[in-house]
Coordinates of C-alpha atoms in Angstrom, one line a residue:
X1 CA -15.8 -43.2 -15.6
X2 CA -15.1 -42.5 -19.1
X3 CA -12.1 -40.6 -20.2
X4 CA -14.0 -37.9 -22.4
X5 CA -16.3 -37.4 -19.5
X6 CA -13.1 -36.9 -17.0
X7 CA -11.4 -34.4 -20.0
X8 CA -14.9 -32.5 -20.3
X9 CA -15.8 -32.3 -17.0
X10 CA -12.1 -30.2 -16.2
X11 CA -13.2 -28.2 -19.5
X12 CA -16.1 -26.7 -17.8
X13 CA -15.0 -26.6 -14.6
X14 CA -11.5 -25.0 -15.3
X15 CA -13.0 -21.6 -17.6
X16 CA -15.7 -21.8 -14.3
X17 CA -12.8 -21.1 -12.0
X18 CA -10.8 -18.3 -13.9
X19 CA -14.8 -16.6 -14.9
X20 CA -15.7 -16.4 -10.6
X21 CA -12.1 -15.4 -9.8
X22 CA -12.7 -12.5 -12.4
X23 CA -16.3 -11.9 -11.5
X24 CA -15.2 -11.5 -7.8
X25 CA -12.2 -9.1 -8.5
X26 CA -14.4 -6.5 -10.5
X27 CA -16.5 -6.5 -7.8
X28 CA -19.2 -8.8 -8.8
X29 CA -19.3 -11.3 -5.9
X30 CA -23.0 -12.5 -6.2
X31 CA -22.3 -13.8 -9.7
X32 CA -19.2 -15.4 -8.7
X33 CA -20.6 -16.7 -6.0
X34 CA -23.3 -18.3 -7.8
X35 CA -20.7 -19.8 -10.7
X36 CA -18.3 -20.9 -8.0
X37 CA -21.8 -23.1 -6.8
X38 CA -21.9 -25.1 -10.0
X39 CA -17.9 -25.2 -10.3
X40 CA -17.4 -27.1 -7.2
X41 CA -19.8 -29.6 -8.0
X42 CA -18.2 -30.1 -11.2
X43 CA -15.1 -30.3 -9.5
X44 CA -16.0 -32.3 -7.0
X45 CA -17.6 -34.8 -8.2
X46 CA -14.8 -35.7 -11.1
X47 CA -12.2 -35.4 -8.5
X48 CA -13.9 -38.2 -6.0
X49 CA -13.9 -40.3 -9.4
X50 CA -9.9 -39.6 -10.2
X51 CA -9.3 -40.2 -6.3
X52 CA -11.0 -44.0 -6.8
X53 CA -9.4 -44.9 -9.7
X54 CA -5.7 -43.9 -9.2
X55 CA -4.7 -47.0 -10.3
X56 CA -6.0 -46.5 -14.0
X57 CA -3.5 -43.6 -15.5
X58 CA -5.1 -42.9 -18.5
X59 CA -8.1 -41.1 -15.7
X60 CA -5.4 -39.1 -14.7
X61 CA -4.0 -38.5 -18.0
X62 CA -7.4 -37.0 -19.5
X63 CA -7.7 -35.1 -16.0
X64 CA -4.6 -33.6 -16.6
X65 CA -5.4 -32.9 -20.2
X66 CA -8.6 -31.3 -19.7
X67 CA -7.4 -28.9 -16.9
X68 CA -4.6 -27.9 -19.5
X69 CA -7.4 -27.2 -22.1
X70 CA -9.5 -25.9 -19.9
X71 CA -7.1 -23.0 -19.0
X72 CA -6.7 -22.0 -22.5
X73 CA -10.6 -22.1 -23.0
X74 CA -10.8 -19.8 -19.3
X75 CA -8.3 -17.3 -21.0
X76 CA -9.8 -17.2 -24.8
X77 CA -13.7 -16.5 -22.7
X78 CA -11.9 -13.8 -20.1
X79 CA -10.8 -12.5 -23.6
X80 CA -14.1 -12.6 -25.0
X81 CA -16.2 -11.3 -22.4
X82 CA -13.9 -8.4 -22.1
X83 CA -15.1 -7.3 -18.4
X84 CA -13.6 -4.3 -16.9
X85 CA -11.8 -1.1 -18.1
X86 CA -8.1 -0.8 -18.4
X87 CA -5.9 2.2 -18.7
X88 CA -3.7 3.3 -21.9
X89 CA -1.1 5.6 -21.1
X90 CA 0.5 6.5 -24.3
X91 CA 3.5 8.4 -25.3
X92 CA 3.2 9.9 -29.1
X93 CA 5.6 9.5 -31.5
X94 CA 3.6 11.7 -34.1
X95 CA 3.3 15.6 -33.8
X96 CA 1.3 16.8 -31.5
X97 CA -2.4 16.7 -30.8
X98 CA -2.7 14.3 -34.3
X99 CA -3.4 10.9 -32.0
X100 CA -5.1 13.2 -29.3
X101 CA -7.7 14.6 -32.3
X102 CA -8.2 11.1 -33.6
X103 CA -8.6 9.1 -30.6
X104 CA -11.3 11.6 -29.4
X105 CA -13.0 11.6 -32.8
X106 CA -13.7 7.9 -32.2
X107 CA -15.3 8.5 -29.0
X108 CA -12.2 7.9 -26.4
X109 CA -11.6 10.4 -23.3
X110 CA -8.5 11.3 -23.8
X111 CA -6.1 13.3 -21.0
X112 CA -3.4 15.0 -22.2
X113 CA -0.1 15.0 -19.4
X114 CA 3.3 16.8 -19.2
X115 CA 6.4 14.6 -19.2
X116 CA 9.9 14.8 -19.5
X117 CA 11.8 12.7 -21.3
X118 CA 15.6 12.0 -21.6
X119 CA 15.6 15.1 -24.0
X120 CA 12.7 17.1 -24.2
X121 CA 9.4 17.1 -23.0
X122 CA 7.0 15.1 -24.2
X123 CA 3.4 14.4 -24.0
X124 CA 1.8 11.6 -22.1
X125 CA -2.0 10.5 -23.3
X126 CA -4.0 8.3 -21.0
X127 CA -6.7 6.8 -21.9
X128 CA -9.3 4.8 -19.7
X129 CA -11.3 3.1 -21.9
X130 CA -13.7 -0.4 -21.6
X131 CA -12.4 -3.8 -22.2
X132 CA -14.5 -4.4 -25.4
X133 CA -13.3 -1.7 -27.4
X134 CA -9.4 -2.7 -26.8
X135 CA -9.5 -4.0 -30.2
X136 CA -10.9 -0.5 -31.9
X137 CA -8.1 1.6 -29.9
X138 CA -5.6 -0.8 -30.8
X139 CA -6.7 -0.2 -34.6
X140 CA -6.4 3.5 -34.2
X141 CA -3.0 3.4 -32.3
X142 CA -1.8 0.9 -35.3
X143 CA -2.7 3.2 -38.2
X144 CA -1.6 6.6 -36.6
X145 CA 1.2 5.9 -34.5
X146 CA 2.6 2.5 -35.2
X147 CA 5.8 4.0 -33.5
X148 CA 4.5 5.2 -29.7
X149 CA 4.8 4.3 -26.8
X150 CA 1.9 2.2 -25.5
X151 CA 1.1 0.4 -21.9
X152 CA -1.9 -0.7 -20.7
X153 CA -2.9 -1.1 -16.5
X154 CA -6.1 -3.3 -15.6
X155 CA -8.5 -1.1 -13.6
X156 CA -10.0 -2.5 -10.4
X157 CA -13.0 0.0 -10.8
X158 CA -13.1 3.8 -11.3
X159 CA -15.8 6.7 -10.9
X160 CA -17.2 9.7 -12.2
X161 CA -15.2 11.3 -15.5
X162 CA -15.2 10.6 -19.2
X163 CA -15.4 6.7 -20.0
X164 CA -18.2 5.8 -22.7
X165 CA -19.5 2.6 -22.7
X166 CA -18.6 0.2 -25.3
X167 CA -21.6 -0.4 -28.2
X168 CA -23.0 -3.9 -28.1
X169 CA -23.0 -5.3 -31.2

């Protein structure tokens, strides 16, 4: 079995495993299901091969290889298909309701909290917002508070409330 084929075999079957694991945690079980199908046949039938030739390192080499590369590829295509929601909770560092004002100007749902600090109160933003417009917020965050306090939570799911959908470009 050739060694490109072993290498690109693990490169499919690799970003196949982290997409179904995703696809099953956000609920979508059917589609994972159906990837999982194809990514065991990949897997299985390149690991038979490895298993027969054990003797022949370079087959274990390129194996090795292409699950390596085929992790970075699964985490730059979870990053690209952007699937879910997260949370932004967000403590201001600019007068208040400047970031609040802006934020809902682009179209975020914003929820303004109490909180106390270590000297004063302060308020706490948060933000739920969808995976594909991360980059957008993150823009508006950058320009108007570079300085704030910023943490993000993955969502499982969430219902009902203010969360518009991200434009497809």
């Amino acid at each position: 079995m050739g060694y490109l084929l072993i290498f690109f075999a693990r490169l499919i079957d690799v970003p196949l495993t982290t997409i179904r694991l995703i696809m099953i945690v956000k609920g979508r079980r059917i589609i994972g299901s159906i990837i999982g199908f194809f990514e065991i046949i990949v897997y299985t039938y390149v690991f038979a091969k490895i298993v027969n030739t054990l003797n022949n390192p370079f087959n274990l080499f390129f194996y090795a290889l292409g699950f390596s590369a085929g992790n970075i590829l699964g985490s730059l295509l979870e990053e690209r298909i952007g699937l879910g929601s997260i949370t932004a909770l967000i403590i201001p560092d600019v007068p208040f309701p400047l970031l609040t004002n802006v934020l809902r100007q682009n179209d975020f749902g914003v929820t303004v909290l109490e909180g106390e600090g270590m000297k004063k109160k302060r308020q706490v933003l948060l933000v739920i917002l969808e995976r594909k417009k991360f980059d957008q917020f993150n823009k508006i965050i950058n320009e108007v508070d570079p300085d704030g306090f910023v943490t993000f939570l993955d969502n499982k799911s969430y219902y009902n409330g203010f969360v518009p959908k991200a434009k497809r470009k």
